[in-house]
Coordinates of C-alpha atoms and ligand atoms in Angstrom, one line a residue:
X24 CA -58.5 -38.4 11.5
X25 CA -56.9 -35.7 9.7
X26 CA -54.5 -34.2 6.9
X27 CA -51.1 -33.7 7.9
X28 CA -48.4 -32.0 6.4
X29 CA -45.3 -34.4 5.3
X30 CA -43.5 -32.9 2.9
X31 CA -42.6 -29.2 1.6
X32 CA -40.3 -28.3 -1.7
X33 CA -40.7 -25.7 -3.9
X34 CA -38.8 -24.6 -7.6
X35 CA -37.6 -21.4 -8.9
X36 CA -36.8 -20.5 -12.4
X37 CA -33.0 -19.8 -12.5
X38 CA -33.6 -16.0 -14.2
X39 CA -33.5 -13.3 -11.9
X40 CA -35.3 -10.3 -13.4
X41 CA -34.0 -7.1 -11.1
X42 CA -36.5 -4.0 -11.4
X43 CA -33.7 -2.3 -13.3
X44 CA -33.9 -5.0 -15.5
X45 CA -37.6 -4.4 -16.1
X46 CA -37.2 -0.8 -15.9
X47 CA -35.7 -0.4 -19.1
X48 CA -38.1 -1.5 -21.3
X49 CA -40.9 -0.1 -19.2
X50 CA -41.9 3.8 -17.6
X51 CA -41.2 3.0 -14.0
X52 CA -37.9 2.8 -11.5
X53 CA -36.6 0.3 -9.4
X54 CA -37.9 3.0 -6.7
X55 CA -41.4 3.0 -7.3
X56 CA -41.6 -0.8 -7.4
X57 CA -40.2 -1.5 -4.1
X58 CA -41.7 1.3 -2.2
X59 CA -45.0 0.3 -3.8
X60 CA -45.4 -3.2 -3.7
X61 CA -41.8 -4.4 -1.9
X62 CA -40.5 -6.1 -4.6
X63 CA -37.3 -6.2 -5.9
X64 CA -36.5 -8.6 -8.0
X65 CA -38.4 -11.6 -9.1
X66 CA -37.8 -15.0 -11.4
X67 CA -39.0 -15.9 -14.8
X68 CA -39.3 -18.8 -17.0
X69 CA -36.9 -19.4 -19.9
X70 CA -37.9 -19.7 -23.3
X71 CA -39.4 -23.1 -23.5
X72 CA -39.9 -23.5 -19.8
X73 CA -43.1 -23.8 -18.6
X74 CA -45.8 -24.5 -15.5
X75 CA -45.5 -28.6 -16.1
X76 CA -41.7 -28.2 -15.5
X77 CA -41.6 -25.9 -12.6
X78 CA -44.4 -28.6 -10.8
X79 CA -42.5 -31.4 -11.3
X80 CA -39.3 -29.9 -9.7
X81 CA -41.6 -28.3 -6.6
X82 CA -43.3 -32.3 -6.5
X83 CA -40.0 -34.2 -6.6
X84 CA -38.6 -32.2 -3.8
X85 CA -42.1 -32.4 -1.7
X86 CA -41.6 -36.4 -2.2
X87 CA -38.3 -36.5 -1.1
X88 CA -39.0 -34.2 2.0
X89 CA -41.8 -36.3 2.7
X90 CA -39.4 -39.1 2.6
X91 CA -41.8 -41.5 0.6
X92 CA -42.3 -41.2 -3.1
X93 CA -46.1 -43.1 -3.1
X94 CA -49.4 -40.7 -3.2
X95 CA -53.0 -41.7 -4.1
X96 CA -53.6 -38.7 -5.6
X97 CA -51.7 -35.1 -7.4
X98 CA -53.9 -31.6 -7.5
X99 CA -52.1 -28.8 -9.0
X100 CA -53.1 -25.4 -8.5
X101 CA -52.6 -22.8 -11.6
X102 CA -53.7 -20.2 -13.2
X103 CA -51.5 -20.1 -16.0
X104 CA -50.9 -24.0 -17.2
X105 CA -49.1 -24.9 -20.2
X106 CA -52.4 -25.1 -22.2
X107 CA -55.9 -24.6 -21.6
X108 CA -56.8 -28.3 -22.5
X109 CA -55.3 -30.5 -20.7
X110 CA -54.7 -29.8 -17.3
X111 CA -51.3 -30.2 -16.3
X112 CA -51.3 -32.6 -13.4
X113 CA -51.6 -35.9 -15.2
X114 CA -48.8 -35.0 -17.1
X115 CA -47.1 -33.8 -13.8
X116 CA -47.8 -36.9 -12.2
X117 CA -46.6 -39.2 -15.1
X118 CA -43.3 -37.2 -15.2
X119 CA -42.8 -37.7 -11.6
X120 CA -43.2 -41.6 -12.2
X121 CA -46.7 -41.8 -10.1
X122 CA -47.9 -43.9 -12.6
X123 CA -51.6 -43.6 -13.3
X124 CA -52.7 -41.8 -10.2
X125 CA -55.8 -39.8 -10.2
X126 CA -54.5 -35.9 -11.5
X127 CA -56.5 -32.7 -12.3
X128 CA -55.7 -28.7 -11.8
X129 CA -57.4 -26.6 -10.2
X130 CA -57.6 -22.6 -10.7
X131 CA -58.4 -20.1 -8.0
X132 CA -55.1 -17.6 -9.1
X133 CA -54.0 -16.1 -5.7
X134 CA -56.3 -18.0 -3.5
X135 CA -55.1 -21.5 -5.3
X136 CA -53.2 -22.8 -2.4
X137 CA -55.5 -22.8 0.0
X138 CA -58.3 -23.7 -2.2
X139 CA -56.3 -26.4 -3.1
X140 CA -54.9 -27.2 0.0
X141 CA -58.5 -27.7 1.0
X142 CA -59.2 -30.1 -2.2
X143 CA -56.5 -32.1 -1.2
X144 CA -57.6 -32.0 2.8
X145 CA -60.7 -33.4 1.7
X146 CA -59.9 -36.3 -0.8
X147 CA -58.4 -37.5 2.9
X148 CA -61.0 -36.6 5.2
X149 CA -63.5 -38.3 2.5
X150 CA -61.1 -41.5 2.2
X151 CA -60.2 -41.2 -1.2
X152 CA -57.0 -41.2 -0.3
X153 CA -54.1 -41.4 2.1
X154 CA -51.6 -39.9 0.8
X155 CA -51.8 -36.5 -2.1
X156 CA -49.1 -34.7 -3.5
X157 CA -50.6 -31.1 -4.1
X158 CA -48.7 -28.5 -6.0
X159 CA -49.2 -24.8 -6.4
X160 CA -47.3 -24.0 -10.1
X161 CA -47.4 -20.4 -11.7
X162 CA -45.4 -19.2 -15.1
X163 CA -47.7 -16.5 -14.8
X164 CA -45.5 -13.6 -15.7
X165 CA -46.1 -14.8 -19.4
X166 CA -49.6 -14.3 -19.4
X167 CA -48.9 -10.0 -18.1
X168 CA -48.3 -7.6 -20.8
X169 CA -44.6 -6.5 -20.0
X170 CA -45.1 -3.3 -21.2
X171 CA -48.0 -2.9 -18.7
X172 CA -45.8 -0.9 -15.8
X173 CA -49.3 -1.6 -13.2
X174 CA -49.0 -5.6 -13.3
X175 CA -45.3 -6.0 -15.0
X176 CA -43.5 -5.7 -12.2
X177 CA -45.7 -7.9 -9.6
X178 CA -45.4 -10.8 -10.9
X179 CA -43.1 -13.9 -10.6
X180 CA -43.1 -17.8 -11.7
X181 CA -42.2 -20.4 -9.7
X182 CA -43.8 -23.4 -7.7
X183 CA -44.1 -24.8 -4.0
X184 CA -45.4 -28.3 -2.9
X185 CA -46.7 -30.1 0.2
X186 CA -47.7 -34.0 0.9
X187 CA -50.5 -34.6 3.0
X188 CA -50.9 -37.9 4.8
X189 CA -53.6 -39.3 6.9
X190 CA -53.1 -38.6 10.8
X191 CA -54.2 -37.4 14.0
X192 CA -55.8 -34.0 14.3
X193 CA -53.8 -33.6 17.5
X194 CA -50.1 -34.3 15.6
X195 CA -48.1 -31.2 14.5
X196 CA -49.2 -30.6 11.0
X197 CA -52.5 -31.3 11.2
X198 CA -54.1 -29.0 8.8
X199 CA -57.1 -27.5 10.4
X200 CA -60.0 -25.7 9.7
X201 CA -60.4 -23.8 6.3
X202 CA -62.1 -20.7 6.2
X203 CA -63.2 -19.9 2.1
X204 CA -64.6 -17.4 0.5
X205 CA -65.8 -15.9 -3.0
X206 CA -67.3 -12.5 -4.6
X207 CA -67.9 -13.0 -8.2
X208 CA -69.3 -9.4 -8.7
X209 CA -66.1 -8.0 -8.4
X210 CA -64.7 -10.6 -11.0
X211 CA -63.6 -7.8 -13.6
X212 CA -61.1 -6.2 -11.2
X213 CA -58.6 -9.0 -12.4
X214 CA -59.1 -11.0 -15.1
X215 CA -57.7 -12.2 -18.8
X216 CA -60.4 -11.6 -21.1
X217 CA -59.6 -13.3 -24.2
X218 CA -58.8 -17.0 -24.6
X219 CA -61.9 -18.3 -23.1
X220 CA -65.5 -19.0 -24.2
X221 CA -66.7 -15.7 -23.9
X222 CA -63.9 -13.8 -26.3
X223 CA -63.3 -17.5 -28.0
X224 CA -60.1 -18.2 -29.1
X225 CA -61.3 -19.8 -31.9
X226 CA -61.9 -16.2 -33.8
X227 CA -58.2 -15.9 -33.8
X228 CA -55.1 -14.9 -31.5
X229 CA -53.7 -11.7 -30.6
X230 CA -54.6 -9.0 -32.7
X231 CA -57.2 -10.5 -34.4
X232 CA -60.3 -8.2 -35.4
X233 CA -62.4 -8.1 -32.7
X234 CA -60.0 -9.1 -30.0
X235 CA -57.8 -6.5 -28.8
X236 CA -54.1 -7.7 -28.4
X237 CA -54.2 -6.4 -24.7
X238 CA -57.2 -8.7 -23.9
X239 CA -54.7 -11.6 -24.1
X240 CA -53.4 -10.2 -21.2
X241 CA -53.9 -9.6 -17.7
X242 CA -56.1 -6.4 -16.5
X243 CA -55.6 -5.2 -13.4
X244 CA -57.6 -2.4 -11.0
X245 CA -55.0 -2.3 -8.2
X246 CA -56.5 0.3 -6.4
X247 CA -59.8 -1.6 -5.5
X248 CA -58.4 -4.9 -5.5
X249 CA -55.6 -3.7 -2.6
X250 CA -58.8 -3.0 -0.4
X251 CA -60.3 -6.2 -0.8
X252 CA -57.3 -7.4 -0.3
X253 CA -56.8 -6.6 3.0
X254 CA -60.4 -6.6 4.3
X255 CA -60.9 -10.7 3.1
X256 CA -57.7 -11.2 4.3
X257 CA -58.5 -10.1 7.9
X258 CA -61.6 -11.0 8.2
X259 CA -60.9 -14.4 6.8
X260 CA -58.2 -14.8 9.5
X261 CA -60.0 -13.6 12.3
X262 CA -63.0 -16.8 10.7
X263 CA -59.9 -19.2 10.8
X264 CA -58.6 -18.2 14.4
X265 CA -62.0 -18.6 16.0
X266 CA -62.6 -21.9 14.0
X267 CA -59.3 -23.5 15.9
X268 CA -59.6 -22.3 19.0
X269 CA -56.3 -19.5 18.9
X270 CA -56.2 -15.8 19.5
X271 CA -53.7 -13.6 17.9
X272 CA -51.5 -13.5 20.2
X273 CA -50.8 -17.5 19.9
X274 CA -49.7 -16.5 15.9
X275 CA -45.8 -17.3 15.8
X276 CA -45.6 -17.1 12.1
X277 CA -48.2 -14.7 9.6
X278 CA -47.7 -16.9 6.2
X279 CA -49.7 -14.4 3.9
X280 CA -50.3 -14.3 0.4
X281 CA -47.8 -12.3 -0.9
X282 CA -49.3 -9.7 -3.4
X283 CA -47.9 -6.3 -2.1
X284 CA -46.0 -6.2 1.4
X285 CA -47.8 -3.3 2.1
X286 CA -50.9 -5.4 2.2
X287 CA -49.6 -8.2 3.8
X288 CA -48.7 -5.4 6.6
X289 CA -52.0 -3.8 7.0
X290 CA -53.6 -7.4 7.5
X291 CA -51.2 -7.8 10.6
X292 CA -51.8 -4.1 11.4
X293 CA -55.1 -5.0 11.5
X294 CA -54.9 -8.4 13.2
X295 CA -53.2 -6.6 15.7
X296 CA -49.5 -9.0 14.9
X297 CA -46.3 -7.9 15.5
X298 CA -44.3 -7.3 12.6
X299 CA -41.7 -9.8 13.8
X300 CA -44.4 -12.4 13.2
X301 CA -44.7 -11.5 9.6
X302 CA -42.7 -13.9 7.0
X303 CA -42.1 -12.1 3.6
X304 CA -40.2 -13.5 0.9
X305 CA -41.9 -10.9 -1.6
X306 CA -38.9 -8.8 -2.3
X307 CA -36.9 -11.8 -4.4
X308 CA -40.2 -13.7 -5.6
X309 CA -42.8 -10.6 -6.4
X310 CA -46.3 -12.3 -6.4
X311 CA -46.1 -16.0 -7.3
X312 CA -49.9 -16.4 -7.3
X313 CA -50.7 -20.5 -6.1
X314 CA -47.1 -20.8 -5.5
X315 CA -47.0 -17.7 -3.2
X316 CA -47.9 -19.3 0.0
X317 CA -45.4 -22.7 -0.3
X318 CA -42.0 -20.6 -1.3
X319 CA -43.2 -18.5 1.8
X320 CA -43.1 -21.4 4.1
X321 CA -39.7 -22.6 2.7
X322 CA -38.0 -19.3 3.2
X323 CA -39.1 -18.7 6.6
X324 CA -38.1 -22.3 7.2
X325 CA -34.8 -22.6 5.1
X326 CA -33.9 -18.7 7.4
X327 CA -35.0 -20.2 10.7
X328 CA -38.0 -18.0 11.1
X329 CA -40.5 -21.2 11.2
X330 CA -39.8 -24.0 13.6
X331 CA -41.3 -27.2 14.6
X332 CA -43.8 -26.4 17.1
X333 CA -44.5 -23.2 15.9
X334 CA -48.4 -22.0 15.3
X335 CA -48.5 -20.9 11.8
X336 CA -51.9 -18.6 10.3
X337 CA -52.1 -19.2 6.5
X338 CA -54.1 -16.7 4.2
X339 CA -54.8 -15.5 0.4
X340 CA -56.6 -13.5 -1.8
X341 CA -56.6 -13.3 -5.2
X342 CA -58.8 -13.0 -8.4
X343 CA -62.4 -14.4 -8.6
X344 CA -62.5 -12.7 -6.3
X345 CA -62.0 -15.2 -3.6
X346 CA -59.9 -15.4 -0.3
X347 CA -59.3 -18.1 2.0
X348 CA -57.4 -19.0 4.8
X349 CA -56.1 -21.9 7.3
X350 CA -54.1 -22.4 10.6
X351 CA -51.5 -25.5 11.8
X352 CA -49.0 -26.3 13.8
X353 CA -45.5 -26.7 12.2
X354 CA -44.3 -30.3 11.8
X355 CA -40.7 -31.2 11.8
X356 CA -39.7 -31.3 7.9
X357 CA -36.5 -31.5 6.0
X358 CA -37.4 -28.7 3.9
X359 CA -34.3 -28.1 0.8
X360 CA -33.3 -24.5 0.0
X361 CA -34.9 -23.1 -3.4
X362 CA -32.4 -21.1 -5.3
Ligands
COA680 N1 -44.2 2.8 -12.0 C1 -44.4 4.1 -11.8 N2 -45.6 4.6 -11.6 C2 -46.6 3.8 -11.6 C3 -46.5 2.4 -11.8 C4 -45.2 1.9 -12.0 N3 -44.9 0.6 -12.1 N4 -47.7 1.8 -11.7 C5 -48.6 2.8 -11.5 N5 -48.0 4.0 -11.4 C6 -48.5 5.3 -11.2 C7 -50.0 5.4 -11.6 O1 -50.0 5.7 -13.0 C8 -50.5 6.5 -10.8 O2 -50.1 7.7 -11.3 P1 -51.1 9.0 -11.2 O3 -51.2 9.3 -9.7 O4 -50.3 10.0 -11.9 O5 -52.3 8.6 -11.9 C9 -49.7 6.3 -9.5 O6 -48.6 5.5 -9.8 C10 -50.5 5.6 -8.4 O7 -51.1 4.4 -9.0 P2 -51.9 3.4 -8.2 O8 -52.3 2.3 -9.1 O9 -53.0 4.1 -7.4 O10 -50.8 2.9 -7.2 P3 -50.9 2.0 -5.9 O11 -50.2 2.7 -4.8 O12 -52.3 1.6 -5.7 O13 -50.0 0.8 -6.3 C11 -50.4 -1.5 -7.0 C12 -50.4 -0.1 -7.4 C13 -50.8 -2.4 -8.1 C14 -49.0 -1.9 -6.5 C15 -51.3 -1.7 -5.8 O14 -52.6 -1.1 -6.1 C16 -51.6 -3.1 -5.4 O15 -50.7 -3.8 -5.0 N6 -52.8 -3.6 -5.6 C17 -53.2 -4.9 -5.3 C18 -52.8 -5.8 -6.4 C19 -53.0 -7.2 -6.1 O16 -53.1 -7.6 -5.0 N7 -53.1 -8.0 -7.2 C20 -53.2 -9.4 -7.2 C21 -54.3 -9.9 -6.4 S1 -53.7 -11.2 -5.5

């Protein structure tokens, strides 16, 4: 028995935010950014536009791809939900008409997909349930400081979403082995101090005495956390790879998180993969944290680069820190464009 991928859909805010755009309220150029990180432009919630909305368009089109609109259970992946109390997947599922389903989020920022994608692997393997509707949802770029020029321009909101369904483990999208990982000493190198029980929200909102304005924000070491980056990524890989049986050369498709494309490059440097093997949709989405990793597979998809058949390595890392990584075997999915 095993999880296998049914469905895919994803959602993108409609605002496209160029790096000229963001340029000219912040010291950088549209150079800089895309030599740096890749990026070029990426999307941004609306006024009044949030997480819960983006989920429920990424769900709806992950039912309808899946062809069935029935699941047992919805996980949703965030790191920057519409509130800190609830969680946002009840809400999700009750707008997507899944009546009372169990629902909860779960947060592992960069890392969430596969950490979720694992979560919702295991309510199958464990029988809970057949079917799961698991969503990776980010308005993140409301929770960076926009006049912060090292983490303003890397970000991007949007959502992706798979279906999982009992199966074979021998059936093309059976989701196989998980390699996980986590390094909680090196949790400062990205992090939003304020808000939660240790700088409590409850002695006041930004710039309240005590709590400086900028710790409602994200802080960022990019430096250190680049290095990380690309050792967990690797190494987790290389975990995953042996776990299922492949080598590197039996990797059509490199679906990594996409933080920086220069990192996403040294991992397949590293992993000794071609760059024609390496799907990248960072330039229009910048780094889309949970949702990274679904929008990936829908571009490559949606542009031909991912076919039925097709072995596909899966890996993250992100803040915690923690890192992560999974292998499968494309299914055949009507998958919709996400403009
Ligand atoms: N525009 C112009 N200059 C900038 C800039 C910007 N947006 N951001 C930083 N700089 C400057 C710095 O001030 C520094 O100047 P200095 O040399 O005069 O001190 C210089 O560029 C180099 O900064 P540095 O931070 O070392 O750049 P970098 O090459 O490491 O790139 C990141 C910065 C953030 C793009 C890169 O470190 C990165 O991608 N890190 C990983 C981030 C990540 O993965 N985060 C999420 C985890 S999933």
């Amino acid at each position: 028995m095993a999880a296998v991928l049914a469905g895919l859909g994803g959602a993108l805010p409609a605002g496209v935010v160029t790096n000229d755009d963001l340029c000219r309220e912040l010291d950088s150029t549209h150079e800089w950014i895309e030599t740096r990180t890749g990026i070029s432009e990426r999307r941004m919630v609306a006024a009044g536009q949030s997480t819960r909305d983006l989920a429920v368009e990424a769900g709806a089109r992950a039912l309808k791809s899946a062809g069935r609109s029935e699941v047992d259970a919805v996980v949703v992946a965030t790191t920057s939900a519409d509130r800190l109390c609830p969680a946002v997947a009840p809400e999700v599922a009750h707008q997507l008409g899944l009546g009372t389903v169990p629902a909860y989020d779960l947060t592992s920022a960069c890392s969430g997909f596969l950490y979720g994608l694992a979560s919702a692997v295991g309510h199958i393997a464990s029988g809970v349930a057949d079917r799961v509707l698991f969503i990776g949802a980010e308005a993140f770029t409301t929770m960076v400081n926009p006049g912060d020029r090292g983490t303003a321009p890397i970000f991007g909101d949007g959502a992706g979403a798979v279906v999982l369904r009992r199966g074979r483990p021998d059936e093309p999208g059976a989701v196989g082995p998980f390699d996980l990982g986590s390094d909680g000493s090196l949790a400062d190198l990205l992090a939003i101090p304020a808000g939660g029980s240790r700088q409590r929200s409850a002695t006041g909102g930004p710039g309240h005495e005590g709590v400086p304005a900028e710790d409602w924000f994200l802080h960022m070491e990019g430096r250190p956390l680049y290095v990380q980056a690309v050792e967990r990524m690797t190494a987790s890989s290389r975990a995953v790879l042996d776990r299922v049986g492949w080598s590197v050369p039996d990797v059509d498709v490199f679906a990594g998180h996409q933080a920086n494309v220069r990192i996403v490059r040294a991992v397949a440097e590293e992993l000794e993969l071609p760059d024609d093997r390496v799907a990248v949709n960072i330039d229009r989405v910048g780094n889309t944290l949970a949702a990274s990793i679904p929008l990936l597979l829908i571009d490559a998809v949606v542009r031909g680069r991912l076919n039925p058949g097709q072995r596909v390595l899966l890996s993250a890392f992100g803040a915690g820190l923690s890192w992560g990584s999974t292998a499968l075997t494309w299914p055949d999915l009507s998958v919709e464009e996400v403009c």
